[in-house]
Short mmCIF file of C-alpha atoms in Angstrom, two decimals:
data_model
loop_
_atom_site.label_atom_id
_atom_site.label_comp_id
_atom_site.label_asym_id
_atom_site.label_seq_id
_atom_site.Cartn_x
_atom_site.Cartn_y
_atom_site.Cartn_z
CA MET A 26 0.16 -0.07 -0.24
CA PRO A 27 1.05 3.19 -0.72
CA ALA A 28 2.00 5.91 2.42
CA VAL A 29 -0.14 8.11 3.73
CA LYS A 30 0.81 11.52 3.41
CA PRO A 31 0.64 12.96 6.62
CA LEU A 32 -1.89 16.20 7.07
CA ARG A 33 0.36 19.74 6.66
CA VAL A 34 -1.50 21.07 9.76
CA GLY A 35 -1.90 25.22 9.92
CA LEU A 36 -2.35 27.02 13.66
CA LEU A 37 -4.60 29.46 13.30
CA GLY A 38 -3.69 31.52 16.61
CA TRP A 39 -0.47 31.21 18.56
CA SER A 40 -1.91 30.16 21.64
CA GLY A 41 -1.34 28.36 24.86
CA ILE A 42 -2.69 25.55 24.13
CA ALA A 43 -1.91 25.71 20.33
CA ARG A 44 1.52 25.79 21.57
CA ARG A 45 1.72 23.95 24.58
CA ARG A 46 0.14 20.69 23.54
CA ILE A 47 -0.88 20.67 19.68
CA VAL A 48 2.02 21.25 18.45
CA PRO A 49 4.18 18.41 20.68
CA ALA A 50 1.17 16.60 19.70
CA LEU A 51 1.80 16.44 15.98
CA PRO A 52 4.86 15.02 15.28
CA GLY A 53 3.38 11.80 18.85
CA SER A 54 0.49 11.52 16.40
CA GLY A 55 2.55 9.96 13.38
CA CYS A 56 0.40 11.49 10.68
CA ALA A 57 0.79 15.61 11.04
CA VAL A 58 3.35 18.06 10.89
CA LEU A 59 3.29 21.33 11.87
CA ALA A 60 3.34 23.65 8.20
CA ALA A 61 2.80 26.92 9.31
CA VAL A 62 1.78 29.91 11.82
CA GLY A 63 -1.36 32.53 11.49
CA SER A 64 -0.45 34.95 14.36
CA ARG A 65 -1.61 38.91 14.88
CA GLY A 66 1.40 38.82 16.47
CA PRO A 67 5.15 38.07 15.52
CA ALA A 68 4.88 34.81 17.21
CA ALA A 69 8.63 34.81 18.45
CA ASP A 70 8.28 31.25 19.73
CA ARG A 71 7.36 29.28 17.33
CA PRO A 72 9.23 26.07 16.35
CA PRO A 73 12.07 26.37 14.50
CA GLY A 74 12.04 27.84 10.75
CA VAL A 75 8.11 27.24 10.75
CA PRO A 76 6.43 30.64 8.76
CA VAL A 77 4.40 32.98 10.74
CA GLU A 78 1.65 34.26 7.88
CA ARG A 79 -1.60 37.04 8.93
CA TYR A 80 -4.90 34.53 9.34
CA GLU A 81 -5.76 35.47 5.77
CA GLU A 82 -2.59 34.52 4.53
CA LEU A 83 -2.44 30.94 6.17
CA LEU A 84 -5.91 30.11 4.57
CA GLY A 85 -4.65 30.36 0.83
CA ARG A 86 -1.33 28.46 2.20
CA PRO A 87 -1.47 25.18 -0.61
CA ASP A 88 1.12 23.59 1.42
CA VAL A 89 -1.94 23.55 4.89
CA ASP A 90 -4.35 21.34 4.58
CA LEU A 91 -5.92 20.76 8.09
CA ILE A 92 -6.47 24.13 10.15
CA TYR A 93 -6.25 23.94 13.93
CA ASN A 94 -8.72 27.13 14.73
CA SER A 95 -7.46 27.93 18.75
CA LEU A 96 -8.79 31.03 18.63
CA PRO A 97 -11.10 33.02 21.45
CA ASN A 98 -14.43 31.39 21.25
CA HIS A 99 -16.00 34.47 19.18
CA LEU A 100 -13.69 33.97 16.20
CA HIS A 101 -13.99 30.18 15.88
CA GLU A 102 -17.17 30.02 13.55
CA GLU A 103 -16.39 33.29 11.43
CA TRP A 104 -12.50 31.70 11.06
CA THR A 105 -13.81 28.24 10.76
CA LEU A 106 -16.66 28.81 7.75
CA ARG A 107 -13.55 30.61 6.23
CA ALA A 108 -11.35 28.03 6.47
CA LEU A 109 -13.40 25.12 4.95
CA ALA A 110 -14.15 27.57 2.39
CA ALA A 111 -10.64 27.86 1.51
CA GLY A 112 -10.95 24.08 1.22
CA LYS A 113 -9.13 22.94 4.37
CA HIS A 114 -10.05 20.77 6.86
CA VAL A 115 -11.02 22.17 10.31
CA LEU A 116 -10.28 20.76 14.09
CA CYS A 117 -11.97 23.67 15.82
CA GLU A 118 -10.57 24.08 19.87
CA LYS A 119 -14.00 23.86 22.14
CA PRO A 120 -16.94 24.56 22.12
CA MET A 121 -17.10 24.82 18.64
CA GLY A 122 -20.01 27.21 18.13
CA LEU A 123 -21.77 29.26 21.02
CA SER A 124 -25.06 28.15 20.31
CA PRO A 125 -25.87 25.08 18.47
CA ALA A 126 -27.27 27.13 15.53
CA SER A 127 -23.88 28.07 15.46
CA VAL A 128 -22.81 24.23 15.30
CA GLU A 129 -25.42 23.81 12.72
CA ARG A 130 -23.95 26.22 10.20
CA MET A 131 -20.67 25.10 10.38
CA MET A 132 -21.37 21.27 9.77
CA GLU A 133 -23.40 22.71 6.86
CA ALA A 134 -20.19 24.26 5.76
CA ALA A 135 -17.94 21.12 5.89
CA ARG A 136 -20.50 19.48 4.30
CA ALA A 137 -21.39 21.70 1.21
CA HIS A 138 -17.30 21.90 1.23
CA GLY A 139 -16.60 18.35 1.51
CA ARG A 140 -14.20 18.95 4.72
CA VAL A 141 -13.87 17.74 7.47
CA LEU A 142 -14.60 19.72 10.27
CA LEU A 143 -14.09 18.18 14.56
CA GLU A 144 -14.02 20.00 17.71
CA ASN A 145 -11.18 19.66 20.21
CA LEU A 146 -12.67 18.34 23.08
CA MET A 147 -9.73 15.78 23.28
CA PHE A 148 -9.93 14.13 26.36
CA LEU A 149 -12.96 11.99 24.93
CA GLN A 150 -10.24 10.01 23.19
CA HIS A 151 -8.56 9.37 25.16
CA PRO A 152 -8.38 5.23 25.67
CA GLN A 153 -8.71 5.49 29.67
CA HIS A 154 -12.21 6.29 29.92
CA GLU A 155 -13.09 3.64 27.34
CA VAL A 156 -11.44 1.74 29.92
CA VAL A 157 -13.77 3.27 32.81
CA ARG A 158 -16.98 2.27 30.44
CA GLN A 159 -16.58 -0.85 30.23
CA PHE A 160 -15.41 -1.32 33.59
CA VAL A 161 -19.04 0.62 34.42
CA GLN A 162 -20.91 -1.23 31.71
CA GLY A 163 -19.67 -4.68 33.26
CA GLY A 164 -21.28 -4.21 36.97
CA GLY A 165 -18.10 -2.99 38.55
CA LEU A 166 -20.05 -0.47 40.10
CA GLY A 167 -23.76 -2.31 40.32
CA GLU A 168 -26.20 -0.38 38.46
CA LEU A 169 -24.90 3.39 37.47
CA THR A 170 -27.13 6.00 39.67
CA ALA A 171 -25.47 8.69 39.11
CA VAL A 172 -22.50 10.89 37.21
CA ARG A 173 -20.87 14.14 39.04
CA SER A 174 -19.09 16.13 36.51
CA VAL A 175 -16.69 18.76 38.24
CA PHE A 176 -13.88 21.50 36.39
CA THR A 177 -13.13 24.24 38.58
CA ILE A 178 -10.10 26.85 38.08
CA THR A 179 -9.30 30.20 39.79
CA LEU A 180 -8.23 32.70 36.98
CA ALA A 181 -6.92 35.73 38.46
CA ASP A 182 -6.40 37.87 36.00
CA PRO A 183 -9.31 39.78 35.14
CA ALA A 184 -7.79 41.54 32.05
CA ASN A 185 -8.40 37.67 30.70
CA HIS A 186 -10.36 37.02 27.89
CA ARG A 187 -12.41 34.05 29.81
CA PHE A 188 -14.18 37.82 31.56
CA ASP A 189 -15.17 39.14 28.86
CA PRO A 190 -18.67 38.69 27.16
CA ALA A 191 -18.36 40.08 23.35
CA CYS A 192 -15.49 37.48 23.14
CA GLY A 193 -17.52 34.65 24.18
CA GLY A 194 -16.86 34.53 27.89
CA GLY A 195 -17.86 32.48 30.69
CA ALA A 196 -16.98 29.63 32.83
CA CYS A 197 -20.36 27.21 31.32
CA ALA A 198 -18.38 28.61 27.27
CA ASP A 199 -14.87 27.66 28.43
CA LEU A 200 -15.39 24.40 30.43
CA LEU A 201 -18.90 22.70 30.53
CA VAL A 202 -18.65 20.51 27.45
CA TYR A 203 -16.37 18.93 29.68
CA GLY A 204 -19.29 18.13 31.54
CA ALA A 205 -21.35 17.20 28.72
CA GLY A 206 -19.20 14.82 27.14
CA THR A 207 -19.53 12.91 30.14
CA ALA A 208 -23.24 12.65 30.84
CA GLN A 209 -22.87 11.57 26.00
CA LEU A 210 -19.75 9.10 27.87
CA PHE A 211 -21.28 7.39 30.25
CA LEU A 212 -25.62 8.13 30.24
CA GLY A 213 -26.52 8.65 26.61
CA GLY A 214 -26.16 13.13 26.42
CA ASP A 215 -30.32 12.80 27.29
CA LEU A 216 -31.28 15.04 30.01
CA GLU A 217 -34.08 15.88 31.37
CA ASP A 218 -35.45 18.48 34.58
CA LEU A 219 -31.80 20.48 34.30
CA SER A 220 -32.19 23.27 36.51
CA GLY A 221 -29.31 24.95 39.02
CA PHE A 222 -27.57 28.53 38.98
CA ARG A 223 -24.75 29.84 36.94
CA THR A 224 -23.26 32.97 39.33
CA MET A 225 -22.53 36.08 37.07
CA GLU A 226 -19.51 38.86 37.18
CA GLY A 227 -19.44 41.81 34.60
CA GLY A 228 -22.00 40.50 31.83
CA VAL A 229 -19.90 36.46 32.24
CA ASP A 230 -21.01 32.94 34.80
CA VAL A 231 -18.10 32.41 36.28
CA THR A 232 -19.26 29.61 38.44
CA ALA A 233 -22.08 26.96 37.46
CA ASP A 234 -23.83 24.04 39.74
CA GLY A 235 -26.15 22.35 37.93
CA LEU A 236 -28.27 18.72 37.34
CA GLY A 237 -30.46 17.35 35.36
CA ARG A 238 -31.87 13.27 34.90
CA THR A 239 -31.95 10.40 32.75
CA ARG A 240 -35.37 9.25 31.89
CA ALA A 241 -34.78 5.92 33.51
CA GLY A 242 -33.48 7.85 36.47
CA GLN A 243 -29.63 8.21 36.77
CA VAL A 244 -28.82 11.82 38.20
CA PHE A 245 -26.48 14.28 36.32
CA SER A 246 -24.99 16.93 37.92
CA PHE A 247 -21.77 19.26 37.61
CA THR A 248 -19.81 22.28 38.82
CA VAL A 249 -17.70 24.48 36.34
CA SER A 250 -16.10 27.91 38.34
CA PHE A 251 -13.64 30.48 37.55
CA ARG A 252 -13.52 30.95 41.15
CA GLN A 253 -12.42 27.61 43.14
CA PRO A 254 -9.44 26.20 43.51
CA TYR A 255 -9.03 23.52 40.67
CA GLU A 256 -10.64 20.52 40.40
CA CYS A 257 -11.20 18.43 37.34
CA ALA A 258 -12.27 15.05 38.20
CA TYR A 259 -15.67 12.53 37.22
CA GLU A 260 -17.31 10.37 39.75
CA LEU A 261 -19.34 7.26 38.95
CA ILE A 262 -21.76 6.04 41.71
CA GLY A 263 -23.51 2.83 41.20
CA THR A 264 -26.11 0.52 43.80
CA ARG A 265 -22.92 -0.99 44.78
CA GLY A 266 -20.15 1.37 44.85
CA LYS A 267 -18.63 4.61 43.12
CA ALA A 268 -15.83 5.55 41.45
CA ARG A 269 -13.46 8.95 40.61
CA LEU A 270 -11.27 9.79 38.13
CA GLU A 271 -8.42 13.01 39.13
CA ARG A 272 -7.32 15.42 36.51
CA ALA A 273 -10.05 13.12 33.68
CA TYR A 274 -9.84 16.19 31.75
CA THR A 275 -6.38 17.23 31.55
CA THR A 276 -4.60 13.95 31.97
CA PRO A 277 -0.69 14.84 30.86
CA PRO A 278 0.78 12.42 27.53
CA GLU A 279 3.33 10.76 30.94
CA THR A 280 0.76 10.35 33.12
CA SER A 281 -0.76 6.28 34.06
CA ALA A 282 -4.27 7.89 35.76
CA GLN A 283 -5.59 5.98 38.65
CA LEU A 284 -9.40 5.35 38.22
CA THR A 285 -10.35 4.63 42.29
CA VAL A 286 -13.24 2.02 43.13
CA GLN A 287 -14.67 2.01 46.83
CA ARG A 288 -16.45 -0.80 46.73
CA ASP A 289 -18.68 -3.36 49.65
CA GLY A 290 -16.28 -1.46 51.93
CA ASP A 291 -13.26 -1.42 50.05
CA GLU A 292 -11.30 1.07 47.96
CA THR A 293 -9.49 -0.85 44.82
CA ILE A 294 -6.90 1.20 42.72
CA ILE A 295 -7.45 0.52 38.68
CA ALA A 296 -4.43 1.98 37.02
CA LEU A 297 -5.50 3.49 33.69
CA PRO A 298 -3.40 3.68 29.96
CA LYS A 299 -1.22 6.31 29.79
CA ALA A 300 -2.14 8.42 25.98
CA ASP A 301 -2.05 11.60 24.74
CA HIS A 302 -5.33 13.07 24.00
CA PHE A 303 -4.30 15.77 21.97
CA ALA A 304 -1.92 13.41 19.72
CA GLU A 305 -5.24 10.91 19.95
CA THR A 306 -7.34 13.38 18.67
CA VAL A 307 -4.87 14.54 15.58
CA LYS A 308 -5.30 10.82 14.81
CA LEU A 309 -9.20 10.86 15.23
CA VAL A 310 -8.90 13.58 12.81
CA ALA A 311 -6.84 11.71 10.39
CA ARG A 312 -8.88 9.40 10.29
CA HIS A 313 -12.26 11.16 9.09
CA VAL A 314 -10.21 13.19 5.62
CA ALA A 315 -9.31 8.81 5.32
CA ASP A 316 -12.77 8.19 5.28
CA PRO A 317 -14.97 11.72 5.50
CA SER A 318 -18.51 8.82 6.31
CA LEU A 319 -16.91 8.93 9.61
CA GLN A 320 -18.78 12.25 9.58
CA GLU A 321 -22.30 12.14 9.66
CA ALA A 322 -21.90 9.51 12.90
CA TYR A 323 -19.62 12.48 14.70
CA PHE A 324 -21.77 15.29 13.94
CA LYS A 325 -24.73 13.46 15.33
CA GLU A 326 -22.70 13.59 18.23
CA LEU A 327 -21.84 17.26 18.16
CA ARG A 328 -25.12 18.42 17.76
CA GLN A 329 -26.29 16.57 20.63
CA ARG A 330 -23.01 18.17 23.11
CA HIS A 331 -24.30 21.85 22.22
CA GLN A 332 -27.83 21.37 22.28
CA LEU A 333 -27.75 19.83 25.36
CA LEU A 334 -24.95 22.78 26.93
CA ASP A 335 -27.75 25.36 25.34
CA GLN A 336 -30.17 23.43 27.82
CA ILE A 337 -28.52 23.45 30.33
CA ARG A 338 -27.67 27.11 30.09
CA GLN A 339 -31.35 27.74 29.44
CA ALA A 340 -32.56 26.09 32.26
CA THR A 341 -29.94 27.25 34.72
CA LYS A 342 -30.75 30.76 36.72
CA PRO A 343 -28.56 33.36 36.55
CA LEU A 344 -27.39 35.08 40.25
CA ARG A 345 -25.68 38.07 41.06
CA PRO A 346 -22.55 37.68 43.44
CA ASP A 347 -24.39 39.24 46.43
CA HIS A 348 -26.82 36.82 45.95
CA VAL A 349 -24.87 33.32 45.99
CA SER A 350 -24.20 32.86 49.95
CA SER A 351 -20.98 31.74 51.03
CA ARG A 352 -19.71 28.34 50.56
#
């Protein structure tokens, strides 16, 4: 069989995640190479020999097959549409769009231009979660009754664009997509009776807590925040025990994570496989480029995730900080 040419990647935005995680992941994927960087600034710390272009020129480069769009949230749709129209495949940083309608427009553009489009919700590609899912489905906790997702960080810089409503800021926009992905993974993602609260500052939610349930009565709950100490985990509760995975959404590639299982009064540690979930996501893109028929099933999952995010935003009540009791 002839060798498959690696995808030539152009970075749209010289963001921290692009520099720290995507650039190292490309050679590790075995199917992609860095071709160029699109930056409004000098991108002085780019890898040696990699050309830097303005955004528009990057999209016109014939030596770029795939655009990784890591611009701020409010620019995802515009530049993803422009990249697709320029004939590029796109891996867009999460959240792909700020509304289900925005995501639909991007999916329609991908179909119209015959290009591949994926959202960089990278944690879902880490093989550790499939191990956990199989453990739960195999009855390791008895009957699954509840799933809890938490992703909290402390952002101290008030100039951070995540606090800017004009940039699509907010804890729900930035962090809740991980919880929605977790709900899809373990509960199928079909939730009802959603409720909760969002603490607002300067026009964006900085903390949100909520819950919902499946038709079978399984409960999903979540916490996201820019105002709480770092916590990044999910918990699975069943009729015979519970399990918790720390750093579930930010597992370092060199780390073998551990699933802590408490069952029948005993605690067991299950070692999980190592992987770079950014490299695994690049591999997923390459599979879709090789077989575009994978896109429609993926689009169904993507649509459901963003509909769920919108349902949660609509169902959670915004509160001012002075209306929130001390924790």
